[in-house]
Short mmCIF file of C-alpha atoms in Angstrom, two decimals:
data_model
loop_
_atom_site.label_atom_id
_atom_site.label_comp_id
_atom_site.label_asym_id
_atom_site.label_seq_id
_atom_site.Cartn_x
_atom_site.Cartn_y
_atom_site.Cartn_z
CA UNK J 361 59.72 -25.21 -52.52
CA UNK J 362 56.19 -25.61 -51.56
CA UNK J 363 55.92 -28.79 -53.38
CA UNK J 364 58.48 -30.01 -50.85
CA UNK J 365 57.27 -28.23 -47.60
CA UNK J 366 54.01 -30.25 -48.76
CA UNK J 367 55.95 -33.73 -49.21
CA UNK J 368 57.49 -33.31 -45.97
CA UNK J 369 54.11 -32.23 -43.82
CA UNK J 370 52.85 -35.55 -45.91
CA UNK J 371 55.50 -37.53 -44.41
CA UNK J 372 55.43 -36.41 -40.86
CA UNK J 373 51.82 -37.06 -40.69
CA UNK J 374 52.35 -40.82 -41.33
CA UNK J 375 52.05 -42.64 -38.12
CA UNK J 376 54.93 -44.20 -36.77
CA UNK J 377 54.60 -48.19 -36.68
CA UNK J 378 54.90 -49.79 -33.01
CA UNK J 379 56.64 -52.54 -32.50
CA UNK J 380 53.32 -53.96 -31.60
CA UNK J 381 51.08 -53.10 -34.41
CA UNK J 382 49.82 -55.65 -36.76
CA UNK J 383 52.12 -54.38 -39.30
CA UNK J 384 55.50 -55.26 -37.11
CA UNK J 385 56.17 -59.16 -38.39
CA UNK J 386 54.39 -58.21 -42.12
CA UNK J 387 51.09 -59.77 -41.68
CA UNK J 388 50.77 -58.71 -45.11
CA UNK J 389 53.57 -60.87 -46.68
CA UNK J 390 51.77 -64.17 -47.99
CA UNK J 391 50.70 -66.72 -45.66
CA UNK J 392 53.96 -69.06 -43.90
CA UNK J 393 53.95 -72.64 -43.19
CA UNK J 394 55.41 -73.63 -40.21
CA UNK J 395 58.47 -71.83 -39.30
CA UNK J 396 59.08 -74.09 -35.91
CA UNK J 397 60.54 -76.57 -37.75
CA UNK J 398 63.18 -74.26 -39.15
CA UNK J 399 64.48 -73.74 -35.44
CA UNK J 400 64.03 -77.46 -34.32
CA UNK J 401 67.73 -78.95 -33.59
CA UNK J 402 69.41 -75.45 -33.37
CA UNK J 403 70.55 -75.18 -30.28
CA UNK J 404 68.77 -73.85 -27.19
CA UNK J 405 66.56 -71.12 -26.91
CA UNK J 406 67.67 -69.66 -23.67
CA UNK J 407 70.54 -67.25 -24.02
CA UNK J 408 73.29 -68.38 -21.34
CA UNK J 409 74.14 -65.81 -19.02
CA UNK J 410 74.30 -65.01 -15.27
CA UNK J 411 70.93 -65.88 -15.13
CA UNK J 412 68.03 -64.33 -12.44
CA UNK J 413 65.18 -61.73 -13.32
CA UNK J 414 67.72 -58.95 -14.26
CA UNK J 415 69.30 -61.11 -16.99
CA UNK J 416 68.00 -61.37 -20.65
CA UNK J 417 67.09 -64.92 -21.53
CA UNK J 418 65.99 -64.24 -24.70
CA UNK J 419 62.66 -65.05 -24.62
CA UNK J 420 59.71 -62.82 -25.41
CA UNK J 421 57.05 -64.98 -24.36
CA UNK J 422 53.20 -63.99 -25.06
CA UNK J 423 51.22 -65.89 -22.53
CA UNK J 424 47.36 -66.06 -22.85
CA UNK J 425 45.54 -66.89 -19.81
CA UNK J 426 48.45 -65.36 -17.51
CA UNK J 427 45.88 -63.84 -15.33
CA UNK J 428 44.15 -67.29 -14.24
CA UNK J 429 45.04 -69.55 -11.64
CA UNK J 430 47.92 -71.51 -13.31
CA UNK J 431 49.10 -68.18 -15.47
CA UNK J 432 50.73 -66.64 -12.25
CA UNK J 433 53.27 -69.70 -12.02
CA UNK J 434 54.06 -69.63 -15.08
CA UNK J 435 54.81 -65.71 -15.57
CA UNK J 436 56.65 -65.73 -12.57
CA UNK J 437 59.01 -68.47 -13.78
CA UNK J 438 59.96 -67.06 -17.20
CA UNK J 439 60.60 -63.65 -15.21
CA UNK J 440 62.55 -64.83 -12.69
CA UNK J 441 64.67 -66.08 -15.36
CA UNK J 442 65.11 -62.84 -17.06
CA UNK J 443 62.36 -63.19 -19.59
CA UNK J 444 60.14 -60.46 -21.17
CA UNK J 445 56.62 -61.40 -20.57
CA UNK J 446 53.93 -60.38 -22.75
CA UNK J 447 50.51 -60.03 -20.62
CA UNK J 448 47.32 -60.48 -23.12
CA UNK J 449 44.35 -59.69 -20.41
CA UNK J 450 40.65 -58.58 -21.23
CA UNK J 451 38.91 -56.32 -18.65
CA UNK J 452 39.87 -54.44 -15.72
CA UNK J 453 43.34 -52.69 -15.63
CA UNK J 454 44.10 -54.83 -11.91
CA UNK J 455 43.37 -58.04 -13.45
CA UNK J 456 47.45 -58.14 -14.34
CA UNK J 457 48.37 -56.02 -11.91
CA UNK J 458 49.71 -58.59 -9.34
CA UNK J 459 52.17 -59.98 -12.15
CA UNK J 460 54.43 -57.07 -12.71
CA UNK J 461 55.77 -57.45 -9.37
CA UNK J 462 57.23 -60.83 -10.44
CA UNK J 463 59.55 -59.68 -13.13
CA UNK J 464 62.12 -56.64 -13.10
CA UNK J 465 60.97 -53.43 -14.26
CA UNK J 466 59.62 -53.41 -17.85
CA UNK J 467 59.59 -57.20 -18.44
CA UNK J 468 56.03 -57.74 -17.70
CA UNK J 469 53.94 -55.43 -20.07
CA UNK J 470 50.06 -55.74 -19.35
CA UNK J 471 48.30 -55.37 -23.35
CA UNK J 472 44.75 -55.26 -23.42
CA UNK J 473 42.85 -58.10 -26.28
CA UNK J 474 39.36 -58.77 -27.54
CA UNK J 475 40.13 -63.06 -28.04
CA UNK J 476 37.30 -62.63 -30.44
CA UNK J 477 39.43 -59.94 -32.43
CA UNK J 478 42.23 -61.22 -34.64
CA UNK J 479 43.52 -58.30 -34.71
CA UNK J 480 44.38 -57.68 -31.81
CA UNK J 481 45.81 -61.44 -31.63
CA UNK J 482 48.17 -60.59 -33.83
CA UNK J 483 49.07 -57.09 -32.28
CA UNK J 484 50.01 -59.14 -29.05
CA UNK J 485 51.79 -61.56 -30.62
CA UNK J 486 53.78 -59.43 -32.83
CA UNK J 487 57.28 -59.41 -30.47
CA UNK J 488 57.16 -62.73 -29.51
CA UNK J 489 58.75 -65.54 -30.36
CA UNK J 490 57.51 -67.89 -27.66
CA UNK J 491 53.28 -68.48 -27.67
CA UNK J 492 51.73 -70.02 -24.42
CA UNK J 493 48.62 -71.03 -24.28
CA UNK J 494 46.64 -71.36 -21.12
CA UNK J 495 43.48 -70.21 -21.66
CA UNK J 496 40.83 -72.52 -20.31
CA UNK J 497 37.56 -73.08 -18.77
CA UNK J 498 35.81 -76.24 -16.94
CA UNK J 499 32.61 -74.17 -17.09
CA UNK J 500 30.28 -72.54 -19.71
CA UNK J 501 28.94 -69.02 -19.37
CA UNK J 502 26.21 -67.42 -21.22
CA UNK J 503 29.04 -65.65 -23.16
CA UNK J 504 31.84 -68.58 -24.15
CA UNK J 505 31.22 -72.07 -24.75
CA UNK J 506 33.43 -74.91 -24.16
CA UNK J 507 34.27 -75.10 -27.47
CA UNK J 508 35.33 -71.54 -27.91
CA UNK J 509 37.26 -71.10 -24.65
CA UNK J 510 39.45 -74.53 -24.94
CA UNK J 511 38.99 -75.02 -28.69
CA UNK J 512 38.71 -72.46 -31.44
CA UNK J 513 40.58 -70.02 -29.13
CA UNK J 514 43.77 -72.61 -29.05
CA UNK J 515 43.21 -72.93 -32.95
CA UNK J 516 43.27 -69.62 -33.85
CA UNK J 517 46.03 -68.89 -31.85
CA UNK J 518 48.11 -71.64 -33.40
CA UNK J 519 47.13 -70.29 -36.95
CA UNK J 520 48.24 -66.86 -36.38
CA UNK J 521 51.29 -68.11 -35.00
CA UNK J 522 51.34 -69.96 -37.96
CA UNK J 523 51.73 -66.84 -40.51
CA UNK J 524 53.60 -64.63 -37.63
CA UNK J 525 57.06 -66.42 -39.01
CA UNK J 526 59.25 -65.31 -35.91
CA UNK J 527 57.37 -68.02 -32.93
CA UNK J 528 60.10 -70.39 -32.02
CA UNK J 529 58.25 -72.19 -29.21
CA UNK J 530 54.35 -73.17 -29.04
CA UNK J 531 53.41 -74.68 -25.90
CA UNK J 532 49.06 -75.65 -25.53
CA UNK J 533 48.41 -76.54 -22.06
CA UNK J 534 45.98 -79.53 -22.51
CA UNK J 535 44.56 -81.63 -19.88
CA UNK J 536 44.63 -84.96 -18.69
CA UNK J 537 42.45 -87.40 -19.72
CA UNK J 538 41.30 -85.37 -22.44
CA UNK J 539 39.81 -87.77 -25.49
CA UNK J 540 37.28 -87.71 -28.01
CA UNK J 541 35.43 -89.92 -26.84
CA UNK J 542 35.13 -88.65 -23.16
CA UNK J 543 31.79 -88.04 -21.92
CA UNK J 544 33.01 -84.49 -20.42
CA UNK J 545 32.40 -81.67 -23.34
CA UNK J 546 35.67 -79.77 -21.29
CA UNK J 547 37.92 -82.80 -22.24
CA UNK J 548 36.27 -83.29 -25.81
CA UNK J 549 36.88 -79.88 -26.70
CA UNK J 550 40.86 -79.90 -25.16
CA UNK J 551 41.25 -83.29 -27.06
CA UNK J 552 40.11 -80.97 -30.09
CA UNK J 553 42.35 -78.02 -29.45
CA UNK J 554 45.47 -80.42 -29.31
CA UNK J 555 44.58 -81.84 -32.68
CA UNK J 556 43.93 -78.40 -34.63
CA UNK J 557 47.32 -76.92 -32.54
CA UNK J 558 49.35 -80.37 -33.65
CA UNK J 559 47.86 -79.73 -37.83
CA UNK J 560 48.84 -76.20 -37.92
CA UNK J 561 52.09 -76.67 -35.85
CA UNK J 562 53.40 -80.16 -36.09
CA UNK J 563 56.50 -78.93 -34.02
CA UNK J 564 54.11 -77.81 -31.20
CA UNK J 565 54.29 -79.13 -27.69
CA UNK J 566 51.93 -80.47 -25.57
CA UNK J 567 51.29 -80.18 -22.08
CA UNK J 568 48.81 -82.32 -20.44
CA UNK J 569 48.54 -81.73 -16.50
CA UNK J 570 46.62 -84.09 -14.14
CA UNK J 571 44.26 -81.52 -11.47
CA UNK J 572 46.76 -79.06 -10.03
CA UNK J 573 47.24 -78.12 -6.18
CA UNK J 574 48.16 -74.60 -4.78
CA UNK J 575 47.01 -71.86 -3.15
CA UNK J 576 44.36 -70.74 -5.74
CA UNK J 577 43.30 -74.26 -6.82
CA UNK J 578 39.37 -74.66 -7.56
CA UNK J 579 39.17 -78.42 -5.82
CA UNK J 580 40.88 -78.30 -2.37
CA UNK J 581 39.98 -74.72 -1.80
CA UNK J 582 36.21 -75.25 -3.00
CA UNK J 583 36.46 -78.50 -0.64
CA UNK J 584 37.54 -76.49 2.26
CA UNK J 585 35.17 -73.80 2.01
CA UNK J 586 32.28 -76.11 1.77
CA UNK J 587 33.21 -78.06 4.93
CA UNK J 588 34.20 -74.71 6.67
CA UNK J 589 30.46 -73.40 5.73
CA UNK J 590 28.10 -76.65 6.66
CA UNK J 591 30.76 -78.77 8.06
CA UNK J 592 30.45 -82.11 5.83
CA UNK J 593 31.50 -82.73 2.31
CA UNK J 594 29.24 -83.94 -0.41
CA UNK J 595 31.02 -86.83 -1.93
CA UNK J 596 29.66 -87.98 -5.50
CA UNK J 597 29.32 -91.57 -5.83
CA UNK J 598 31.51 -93.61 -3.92
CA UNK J 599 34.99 -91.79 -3.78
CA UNK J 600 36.79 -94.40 -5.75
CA UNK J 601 37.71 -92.69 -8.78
CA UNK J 602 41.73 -92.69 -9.21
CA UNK J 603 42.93 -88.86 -9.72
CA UNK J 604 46.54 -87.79 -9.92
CA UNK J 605 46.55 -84.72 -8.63
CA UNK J 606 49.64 -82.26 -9.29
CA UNK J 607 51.60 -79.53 -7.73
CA UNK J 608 51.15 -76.33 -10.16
CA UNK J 609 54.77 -75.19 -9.27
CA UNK J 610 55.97 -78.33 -11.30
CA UNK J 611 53.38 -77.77 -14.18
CA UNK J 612 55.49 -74.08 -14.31
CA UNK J 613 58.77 -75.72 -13.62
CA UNK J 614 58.11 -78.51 -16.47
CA UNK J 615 57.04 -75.30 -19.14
CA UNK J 616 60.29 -73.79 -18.54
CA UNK J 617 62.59 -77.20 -19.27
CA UNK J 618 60.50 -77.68 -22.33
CA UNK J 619 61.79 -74.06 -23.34
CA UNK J 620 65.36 -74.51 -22.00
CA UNK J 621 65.95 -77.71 -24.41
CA UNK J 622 67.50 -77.72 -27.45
CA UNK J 623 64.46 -78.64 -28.99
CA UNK J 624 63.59 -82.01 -28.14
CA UNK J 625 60.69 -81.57 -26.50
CA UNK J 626 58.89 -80.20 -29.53
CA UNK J 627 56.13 -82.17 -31.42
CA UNK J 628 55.96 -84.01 -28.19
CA UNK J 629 53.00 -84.21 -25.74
CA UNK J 630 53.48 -84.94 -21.78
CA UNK J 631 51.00 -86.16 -19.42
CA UNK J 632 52.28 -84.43 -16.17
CA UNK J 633 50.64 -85.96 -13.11
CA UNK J 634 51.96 -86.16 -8.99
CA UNK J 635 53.92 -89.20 -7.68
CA UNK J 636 50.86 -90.47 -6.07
CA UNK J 637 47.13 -91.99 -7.00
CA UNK J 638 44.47 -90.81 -5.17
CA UNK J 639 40.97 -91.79 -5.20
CA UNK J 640 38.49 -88.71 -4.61
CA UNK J 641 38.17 -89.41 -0.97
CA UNK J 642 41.55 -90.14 -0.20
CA UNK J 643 42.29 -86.98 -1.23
CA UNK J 644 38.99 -85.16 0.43
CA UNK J 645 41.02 -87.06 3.40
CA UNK J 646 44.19 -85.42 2.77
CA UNK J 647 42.12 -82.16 2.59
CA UNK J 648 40.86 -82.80 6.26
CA UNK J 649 43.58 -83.50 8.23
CA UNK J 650 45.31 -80.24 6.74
CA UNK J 651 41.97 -77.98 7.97
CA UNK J 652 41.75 -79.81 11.01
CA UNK J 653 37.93 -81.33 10.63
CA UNK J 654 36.51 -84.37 11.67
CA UNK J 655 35.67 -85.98 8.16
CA UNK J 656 31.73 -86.18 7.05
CA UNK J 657 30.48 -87.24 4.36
CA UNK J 658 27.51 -87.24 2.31
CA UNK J 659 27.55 -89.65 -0.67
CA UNK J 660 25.39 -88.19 -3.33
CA UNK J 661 24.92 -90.80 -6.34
CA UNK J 662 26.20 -89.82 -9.64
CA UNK J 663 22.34 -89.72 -10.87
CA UNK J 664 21.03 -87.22 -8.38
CA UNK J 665 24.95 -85.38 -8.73
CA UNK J 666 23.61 -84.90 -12.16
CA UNK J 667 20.11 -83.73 -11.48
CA UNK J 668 21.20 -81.11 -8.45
CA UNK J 669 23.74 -80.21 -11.59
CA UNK J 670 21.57 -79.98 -14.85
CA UNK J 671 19.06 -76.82 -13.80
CA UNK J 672 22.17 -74.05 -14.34
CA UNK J 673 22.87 -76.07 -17.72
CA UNK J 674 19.43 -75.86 -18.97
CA UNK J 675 19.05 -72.41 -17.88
CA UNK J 676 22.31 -71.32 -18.87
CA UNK J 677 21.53 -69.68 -22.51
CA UNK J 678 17.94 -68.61 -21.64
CA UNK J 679 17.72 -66.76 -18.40
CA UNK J 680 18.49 -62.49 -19.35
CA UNK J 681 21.02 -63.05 -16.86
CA UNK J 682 24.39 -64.44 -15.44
CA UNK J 683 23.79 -67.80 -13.65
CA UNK J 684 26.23 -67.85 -10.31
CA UNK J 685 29.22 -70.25 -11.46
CA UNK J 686 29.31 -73.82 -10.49
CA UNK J 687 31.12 -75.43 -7.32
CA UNK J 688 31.01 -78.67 -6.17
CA UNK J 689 28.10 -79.72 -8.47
CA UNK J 690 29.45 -78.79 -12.11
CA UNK J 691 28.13 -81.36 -14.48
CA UNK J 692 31.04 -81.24 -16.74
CA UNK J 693 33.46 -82.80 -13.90
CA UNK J 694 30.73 -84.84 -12.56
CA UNK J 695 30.81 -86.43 -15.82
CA UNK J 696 35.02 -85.95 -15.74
CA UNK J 697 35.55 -87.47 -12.24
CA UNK J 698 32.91 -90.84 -13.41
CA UNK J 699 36.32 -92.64 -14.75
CA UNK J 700 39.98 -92.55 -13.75
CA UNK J 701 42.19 -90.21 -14.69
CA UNK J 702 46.18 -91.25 -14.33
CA UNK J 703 48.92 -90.73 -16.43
CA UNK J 704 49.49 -93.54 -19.25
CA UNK J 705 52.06 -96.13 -18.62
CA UNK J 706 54.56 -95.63 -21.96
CA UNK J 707 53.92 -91.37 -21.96
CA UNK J 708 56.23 -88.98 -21.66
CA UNK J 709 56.16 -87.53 -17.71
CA UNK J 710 58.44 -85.03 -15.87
CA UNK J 711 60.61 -87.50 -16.10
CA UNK J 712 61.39 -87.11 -19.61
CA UNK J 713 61.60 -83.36 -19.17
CA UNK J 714 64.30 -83.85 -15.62
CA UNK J 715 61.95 -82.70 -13.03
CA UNK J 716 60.51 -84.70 -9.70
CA UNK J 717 57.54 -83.55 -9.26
CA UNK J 718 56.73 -83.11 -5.40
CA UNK J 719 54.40 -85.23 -2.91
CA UNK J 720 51.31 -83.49 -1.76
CA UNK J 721 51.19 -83.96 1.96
CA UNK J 722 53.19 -81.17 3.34
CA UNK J 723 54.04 -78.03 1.94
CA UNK J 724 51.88 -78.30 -1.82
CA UNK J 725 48.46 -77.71 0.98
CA UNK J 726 49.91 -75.78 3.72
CA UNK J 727 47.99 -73.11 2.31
CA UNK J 728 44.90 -74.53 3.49
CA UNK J 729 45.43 -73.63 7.28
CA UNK J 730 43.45 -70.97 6.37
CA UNK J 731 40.51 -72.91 6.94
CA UNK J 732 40.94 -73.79 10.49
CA UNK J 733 38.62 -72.55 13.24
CA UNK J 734 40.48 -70.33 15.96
CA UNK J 735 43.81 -70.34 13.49
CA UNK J 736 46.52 -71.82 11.62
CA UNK J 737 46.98 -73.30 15.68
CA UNK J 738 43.85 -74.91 16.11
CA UNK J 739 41.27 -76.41 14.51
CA UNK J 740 38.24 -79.27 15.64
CA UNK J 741 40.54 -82.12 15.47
CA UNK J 742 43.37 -80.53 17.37
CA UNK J 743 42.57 -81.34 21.16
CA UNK J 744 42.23 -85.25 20.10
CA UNK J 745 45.63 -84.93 19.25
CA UNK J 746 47.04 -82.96 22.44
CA UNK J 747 44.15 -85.61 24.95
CA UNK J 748 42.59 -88.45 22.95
CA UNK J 749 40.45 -88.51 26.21
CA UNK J 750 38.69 -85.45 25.99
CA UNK J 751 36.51 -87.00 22.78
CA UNK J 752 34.08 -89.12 23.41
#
């Protein structure tokens, strides 16, 4: 009798395995290939239902990055749809908190990660069976690299999906113009990623957006406050560079058709950029007349661009200290913005995936009217458009 009163307090002090520990998908079982081929040509992913954020889609999609600029569209997409939505974040508890308003109650679940801990990789992956990836960074810090953040991160994350055995989908959100050869170390390294995702996960797909527009954006926003503060805009070199700036609500929309297919988007990559070529000051144009300011501009050559640039870069690792983070003068887009950057003419586009991607002028940068002197009414420009008389 004791023997068994002494089996049973054994038993009951075993922990109970969580459907997110390590343990959940077997990480002990020997190492997989590449289950996504097993799934490719099955049938769609997306259960077919009533649809809406009280429905169950069927996805249980981990998304790294979710709490950055782009993350928010994308999270608020799958929920709306009635997906579960797996929240890897590292710091403060608010960092997700704005998210779990966007899905219904339990579908967003906040799990804190170390990105340098494997563990804990796995722990957040262990549900899912959808793996975005949209982790990202066009600067370095003291702390990451360029290579970490948009390379090894993306690798190992594709490796431990990899031996998970249950990931159906893997979408790595690129960028475009991204190349070996690039002289930008932020397109080197995402040129990098897509190879090491593509060798562990042939069945991966690919997203590669042009710049994206909307209301957090770090181009028109950084434009606006810079104009707002000394009232010109420094432009580097000339302004002729061709850009194809995107809406980030289409980025979102085209993640979402990739995982609504029946699979043919997968081992594909898709250059996603806007309906319309811009050069860099057409654009800086478009950014005025929105914000209501006379356009000024100071051209700074790419050479001194670089030199205002290169101080933080040099100082970087050997200051005992943060350095403030880079604006309009970050070397690695100076160097990104030197040559064009439009969608190739035989890629696949949102076209290939059914979506129209939007125009900017109107609604895409409404959002900067919150840059016009006296209000969302007014602005410098404004009287020359009520009296062209009263400017000289």
């Amino acid at each position: 009798m004791q023997a068994i009163t002494r089996r049973l307090g054994q038993q009951s002090l075993r922990p109970t395995p969580s459907i997110y520990s390590i343990e959940y998908y077997g990480c002990d079982h020997p190492r997989y290939g590449s289950t996504l081929a097993a799934h490719k040509g099955l049938g769609h992913l997306v259960r077919k239902g009533t649809g809406g954020r009280s429905s169950v889609s069927g996805i249980i999609a981990t998304v790294f990055g979710a709490t950055g600029f782009f993350g928010r569209y994308v999270v608020q997409q799958l929920a709306k749809m009635g997906s579960q939505v797996l929240v890897p974040f590292r710091g403060s508890e608010d960092n997700p908190r704005h998210l779990k308003l966007m899905g219904d109650l339990g579908q967003i679940v906040p799990m804190k990660y170390d990105p340098r801990d494997e563990n804990s990789i796995k722990a957040v992956m262990a549900k899912a069976n959808v793996v975005i990836n949209l982790i990202g960074r066009e600067y370095e810090t003291r702390n990451y690299s360029f290579e970490e953040v948009n390379h090894f991160m993306a690798e190992q994350l594709a490796v431990i999906a990899r031996e998970h055995g249950g990931i159906m989908r893997f979408i790595q959100v690129s960028c475009l113009g991204s190349s070996p050869s690039s002289a930008s170390r932020f397109l080197r390294a995402k040129a990098a990623a897509e190879e090491a995702v593509l060798r562990e996960l042939p069945e991966a797909t690919v997203m590669k957006p042009a710049i994206m527009i909307g209301t957090e954006d770090r181009i028109m926003n950084r434009w606006a406050q810079f104009v707002k503060k000394y009232s010109f805009l420094p432009l580097i070199g000339d302004g002729s560079t061709k850009i194809q700036p995107v809406y980030v609500v289409d980025v979102a929309s085209a993640i979402v058709a990739a995982l609504k297919d029946d699979g043919t988007s997968m081992g594909k990559a898709y250059e996603l950029g806007g309906p319309e070529i811009f050069t860099v000051h057409e654009l800086a144009e478009l950014m005025h007349d929105m914000i209501r300011e006379w356009p000024r501009y100071v051209k700074v050559p790419l050479p001194v661009a670089k030199a205002i640039a290169m101080p933080r870069e040099v100082l970087l690792k050997k200051v005992p200290f943060p350095l403030p983070n880079p604006d309009i003068f970050n070397l690695d887009q100076i160097h990104a913005f030197a040559t064009d950057t439009i969608v190739s003419e035989n890629a696949l586009t949102f076209t290939d995936l059914g979506i129209v991607p939007h125009k900017l002028k109107g609604y895409p940068v409404e959002y900067l009217i919150q840059y016009r002197k006296g209000g969302p009414q007014f602005g410098s420009t404004v009287s020359e458009k009520v009296n062209p008389e009263y400017w000289p």
